[in-house]
Coordinates of C-alpha atoms in Angstrom, one line a residue:
M1 CA -18.9 -10.6 -1.9
M2 CA -15.1 -10.4 -1.9
H3 CA -14.9 -9.5 -5.6
D4 CA -17.3 -6.5 -5.1
L5 CA -14.7 -4.3 -3.8
I6 CA -12.1 -4.9 -6.5
L7 CA -14.7 -4.5 -9.3
K8 CA -15.7 -1.1 -7.7
N9 CA -12.1 -0.2 -7.5
I10 CA -11.7 -0.9 -11.2
A11 CA -14.9 0.8 -12.1
K12 CA -13.6 4.1 -10.8
H13 CA -11.4 4.3 -14.0
I14 CA -12.8 1.8 -16.6
V15 CA -15.9 -0.1 -17.6
L16 CA -15.7 -3.8 -17.9
D17 CA -18.7 -5.9 -19.3
E18 CA -19.7 -9.1 -17.6
A19 CA -17.4 -11.3 -19.8
E20 CA -14.4 -9.1 -19.2
K21 CA -15.1 -9.1 -15.4
A22 CA -15.2 -12.9 -15.4
C23 CA -11.9 -13.1 -17.3
F24 CA -10.3 -10.7 -14.9
L25 CA -11.6 -12.4 -11.8
A26 CA -10.6 -15.8 -13.0
C27 CA -6.9 -14.7 -12.7
L28 CA -7.1 -13.7 -9.1
K29 CA -6.1 -15.8 -6.1
L30 CA -7.6 -15.3 -2.8
K31 CA -5.1 -15.2 0.3
E32 CA -5.8 -15.1 3.9
V33 CA -3.0 -13.5 5.7
E34 CA -2.4 -13.5 9.5
K35 CA -1.1 -10.5 11.4
N36 CA 2.7 -10.4 11.3
E37 CA 2.8 -12.8 8.3
F38 CA 4.8 -11.7 5.2
I39 CA 3.5 -11.9 1.8
L40 CA 6.8 -10.7 0.4
R41 CA 10.3 -10.7 1.9
E42 CA 13.4 -8.8 0.6
G43 CA 15.2 -11.0 -1.9
Q44 CA 12.3 -13.0 -3.1
I45 CA 11.2 -12.7 -6.7
C46 CA 8.2 -10.3 -6.7
R47 CA 5.6 -12.0 -8.9
D48 CA 2.3 -10.6 -7.5
I49 CA 0.3 -7.4 -7.2
N50 CA -2.0 -7.4 -4.3
F51 CA -5.3 -5.9 -3.8
V52 CA -6.4 -5.5 -0.1
V53 CA -10.0 -6.7 0.6
S54 CA -9.7 -6.4 4.4
G55 CA -7.0 -5.7 7.0
T56 CA -3.8 -3.7 6.8
L57 CA -0.4 -4.3 5.2
R58 CA 2.8 -2.3 5.1
A59 CA 5.7 -2.3 2.8
F60 CA 9.0 -1.6 4.5
Y61 CA 12.8 -1.5 3.7
L62 CA 15.2 -3.0 6.2
D63 CA 18.7 -1.4 6.1
K64 CA 22.0 -3.1 7.0
T65 CA 21.7 -2.1 10.7
G66 CA 18.1 -3.5 11.0
K67 CA 16.4 -0.2 10.9
E68 CA 13.0 -0.3 9.3
S69 CA 11.7 2.4 7.0
T70 CA 8.0 2.1 6.1
V71 CA 7.5 2.9 2.5
M72 CA 3.8 2.5 2.3
F73 CA 0.6 1.2 4.1
A74 CA -2.2 -0.5 2.4
I75 CA -5.7 -0.8 3.7
A76 CA -9.0 -2.2 2.1
D77 CA -9.5 -1.0 -1.4
W78 CA -5.8 -0.3 -2.0
W79 CA -3.1 -2.0 -4.1
V80 CA 0.4 -3.1 -2.8
T81 CA 3.5 -4.6 -4.2
D82 CA 7.2 -3.9 -4.7
M83 CA 6.5 -2.2 -8.0
F84 CA 10.0 -1.9 -9.4
C85 CA 10.7 -5.5 -8.7
F86 CA 7.3 -6.6 -9.9
V87 CA 7.6 -4.9 -13.2
N88 CA 11.1 -6.1 -13.7
E89 CA 10.7 -9.5 -12.2
Q90 CA 13.6 -9.0 -9.9
A91 CA 14.4 -9.8 -6.3
A92 CA 12.3 -7.7 -4.0
M93 CA 13.8 -4.7 -2.1
L94 CA 10.9 -4.4 0.2
N95 CA 9.2 -6.6 2.8
I96 CA 5.4 -6.6 2.7
E97 CA 3.8 -7.7 6.1
A98 CA 0.3 -7.8 7.4
T99 CA -0.2 -5.5 10.4
A100 CA -3.6 -7.1 11.1
D101 CA -5.3 -10.3 9.9
S102 CA -6.0 -9.5 6.3
C103 CA -7.6 -10.8 3.1
I104 CA -6.0 -10.1 -0.3
L105 CA -6.5 -10.8 -3.9
Q106 CA -3.3 -11.7 -5.7
L107 CA -2.7 -11.2 -9.5
Q108 CA 0.6 -12.7 -11.0
K109 CA 2.6 -10.8 -13.4
E110 CA 2.3 -13.5 -16.1
D111 CA -1.6 -13.3 -15.8
L112 CA -1.5 -9.4 -15.8
D113 CA 0.6 -9.4 -19.0
R114 CA -1.8 -11.8 -20.7
L115 CA -4.8 -9.7 -19.5
Y116 CA -3.1 -6.6 -21.1
I117 CA -3.5 -8.3 -24.5
Q118 CA -6.9 -9.9 -23.9
L119 CA -8.4 -6.8 -22.2
P120 CA -6.4 -3.7 -23.4
K121 CA -8.5 -1.4 -21.1
L122 CA -6.9 -3.0 -18.1
E123 CA -3.6 -1.6 -19.2
R124 CA -5.3 1.8 -18.9
F125 CA -6.5 1.0 -15.5
F126 CA -3.1 0.0 -14.2
R127 CA -1.5 3.0 -15.9
I128 CA -3.9 5.2 -13.8
I129 CA -3.0 3.3 -10.6
M130 CA 0.7 3.6 -11.2
Q131 CA 0.3 7.4 -12.1
N132 CA -1.6 7.9 -8.9
A133 CA 1.0 6.0 -6.9
Y134 CA 3.9 8.1 -8.6
I135 CA 2.0 11.3 -7.6
R136 CA 1.5 10.2 -4.0
E137 CA 5.2 9.4 -3.8
Q138 CA 6.2 12.7 -5.4
L139 CA 4.1 14.7 -2.9
R140 CA 5.5 12.6 0.0
V141 CA 9.1 13.5 -1.1
I142 CA 8.3 17.2 -1.5
Q143 CA 6.6 17.2 1.9
G144 CA 9.5 15.5 3.6
L145 CA 11.7 18.2 2.1
S146 CA 9.6 21.1 2.9
L147 CA 7.4 20.5 5.9
S148 CA 8.3 20.0 9.6
A149 CA 7.7 16.6 11.3
E150 CA 4.6 17.9 13.0
E151 CA 3.2 19.2 9.7
R152 CA 3.8 15.7 8.1
Y153 CA 2.1 14.0 11.0
H154 CA -0.7 16.3 10.8
N155 CA -1.1 15.7 7.1
F156 CA -0.8 12.0 7.6
L157 CA -3.7 12.0 10.1
I158 CA -6.0 14.1 7.7
K159 CA -5.0 12.0 4.5
Y160 CA -5.0 8.5 6.2
P161 CA -7.2 8.5 9.2
K162 CA -8.0 4.9 9.0
V163 CA -4.3 3.8 8.6
A164 CA -3.5 5.9 11.7
Q165 CA -6.0 3.8 13.7
Q166 CA -4.8 0.5 12.3
V167 CA -1.0 0.5 12.6
K168 CA 1.5 1.0 15.4
Q169 CA 2.9 4.4 16.2
K170 CA 6.4 3.2 15.6
Q171 CA 5.4 2.2 12.0
I172 CA 3.9 5.6 11.4
A173 CA 7.1 7.2 12.8
S174 CA 9.1 5.1 10.4
Y175 CA 6.8 6.1 7.5
L176 CA 7.4 9.9 8.4
G177 CA 11.1 9.4 8.8
I178 CA 11.2 10.3 12.5
T179 CA 12.0 8.3 15.7
P180 CA 9.1 6.9 17.7
E181 CA 10.2 9.0 20.6
F182 CA 10.0 12.1 18.6
L183 CA 6.4 11.2 17.3
S184 CA 5.4 10.7 20.9
T185 CA 6.6 14.2 21.7
I186 CA 4.7 15.5 18.7
R187 CA 1.5 13.6 19.9
G188 CA 2.0 14.9 23.5
N189 CA 2.2 18.5 22.3
K190 CA -0.9 18.0 20.0
A191 CA -2.8 16.7 23.0
K192 CA -1.7 19.7 25.2
K193 CA -2.8 22.1 22.5
K194 CA -6.3 20.5 22.4
K195 CA -6.6 20.9 26.1
I196 CA -5.7 24.5 26.0
S197 CA -8.1 25.4 23.1

């Protein structure tokens, strides 16, 4: 059942009784998203936080020259939104696009705010989710400043093996802050090292 995954995700951090689960699930909206379809475009008001049931999405920033910078990927059992804009109900800075046919559960901000009052333990859950996201981003920034591109790519493959299999190499390059050509060189060097050893 599609709700099993999100309930397991929540159960990692808090316990909901059956009535609380029903209250939470009643606020979710199921959305099927086709590959290359956007669930959010830069400039739109960001009103939803999204839980990925299946498929893969990516959030990216598009600069004035049209260059894409991937901010994050989201696979099954992950949450994705433009957090700053979601919390502040402002125009999105990011685009969120499905990189594969996907199924998501959406929770609107007004429903989440109401749930915080009805089910205070959900506030704890989302605080933990946001803390974990902040920690991931802090580590990513530190790695970007302290590690070589090769090391960052190696760490990405270890930490996110499923993502690496589900997205384009140019999107991984964008996430790592390198060109697709340089990523290709890194991958070629890695393959040569495997042959030698």
